[in-house]
Short mmCIF file of C-alpha atoms in Angstrom, two decimals:
data_model
loop_
_atom_site.label_atom_id
_atom_site.label_comp_id
_atom_site.label_asym_id
_atom_site.label_seq_id
_atom_site.Cartn_x
_atom_site.Cartn_y
_atom_site.Cartn_z
CA MET A 1 -63.26 12.39 1.81
CA THR A 2 -61.36 15.18 3.24
CA ILE A 3 -59.61 15.87 6.42
CA PHE A 4 -62.30 18.17 7.71
CA THR A 5 -65.02 15.43 7.02
CA LEU A 6 -63.46 13.28 9.08
CA ILE A 7 -63.20 15.88 11.95
CA GLU A 8 -66.83 16.54 11.67
CA TYR A 9 -67.49 12.55 11.77
CA TYR A 10 -65.49 12.51 15.06
CA ILE A 11 -67.08 15.34 16.63
CA GLN A 12 -70.74 13.81 15.87
CA TRP A 13 -69.89 10.45 17.44
CA GLY A 14 -68.16 12.48 20.29
CA LEU A 15 -71.17 14.17 20.95
CA ILE A 16 -73.39 11.08 20.72
CA TYR A 17 -71.21 9.10 23.01
CA ILE A 18 -71.24 12.01 25.64
CA THR A 19 -74.72 12.15 25.89
CA LEU A 20 -75.10 8.50 26.10
CA TYR A 21 -72.57 8.46 28.54
CA GLN A 22 -74.33 11.17 30.81
CA VAL A 23 -77.58 9.08 30.47
CA ALA A 24 -75.99 5.56 31.84
CA VAL A 25 -73.77 7.29 34.30
CA ASP A 26 -76.72 9.54 35.88
CA ASN A 27 -79.13 6.63 35.90
CA PHE A 28 -76.74 4.37 37.26
CA ILE A 29 -75.34 7.09 40.10
CA LYS A 30 -79.04 7.89 41.52
CA GLY A 31 -80.02 6.60 44.51
CA THR A 32 -76.30 4.97 45.11
CA ASP A 33 -73.71 6.28 47.90
CA ILE A 34 -71.62 7.30 45.01
CA GLU A 35 -73.96 10.50 44.38
CA LYS A 36 -73.09 11.68 47.58
CA LEU A 37 -69.00 11.05 47.34
CA ILE A 38 -69.26 13.07 43.63
CA GLU A 39 -71.98 15.73 44.73
CA GLY A 40 -70.52 19.00 43.97
CA GLY A 41 -67.65 17.70 42.42
CA VAL A 42 -65.98 18.08 38.88
CA SER A 43 -66.34 14.87 38.21
CA SER A 44 -70.28 14.50 38.00
CA PRO A 45 -71.33 14.00 34.49
CA ALA A 46 -73.88 17.21 33.97
CA TYR A 47 -70.59 19.51 34.85
CA LEU A 48 -68.74 17.31 32.44
CA MET A 49 -71.32 17.90 29.75
CA LEU A 50 -71.40 21.78 30.28
CA ALA A 51 -67.34 21.61 29.76
CA PHE A 52 -67.43 19.65 26.61
CA LEU A 53 -70.73 19.98 24.75
CA PRO A 54 -70.08 23.94 23.91
CA SER A 55 -66.90 23.33 22.70
CA PHE A 56 -67.59 20.32 20.55
CA VAL A 57 -70.72 22.22 19.26
CA SER A 58 -68.78 25.44 18.24
CA VAL A 59 -66.19 23.66 16.63
CA TRP A 60 -68.57 21.32 14.60
CA ILE A 61 -70.05 24.56 13.32
CA ALA A 62 -66.59 26.24 12.59
CA THR A 63 -65.92 22.86 10.43
CA ILE A 64 -69.03 23.28 8.52
CA MET A 65 -68.46 26.87 7.72
CA TYR A 66 -64.95 25.99 6.72
CA LYS A 67 -66.18 23.65 4.39
CA LEU A 68 -69.15 25.58 3.19
CA GLU A 69 -66.57 28.38 2.52
CA LYS A 70 -64.31 26.14 0.65
CA HIS A 71 -67.12 24.73 -1.42
CA GLU A 72 -66.54 21.24 -0.20
CA ILE A 73 -70.17 20.50 0.69
#
């Protein structure tokens, strides 16, 4: 197992964790006073998803492309 395979696994589990985090926190926040407190703030899970998902996906694709180039897949 190479370092790139480990990076790929970390990215996959990170994407899963962030998605589950957003679903859990969105369901918890809706209908509470916390929603008014963080409305429009950067701490909203939807804004965090917009920041992290594209970067994780692009790094994941770059890792796979590198592995394809080096014939590790």
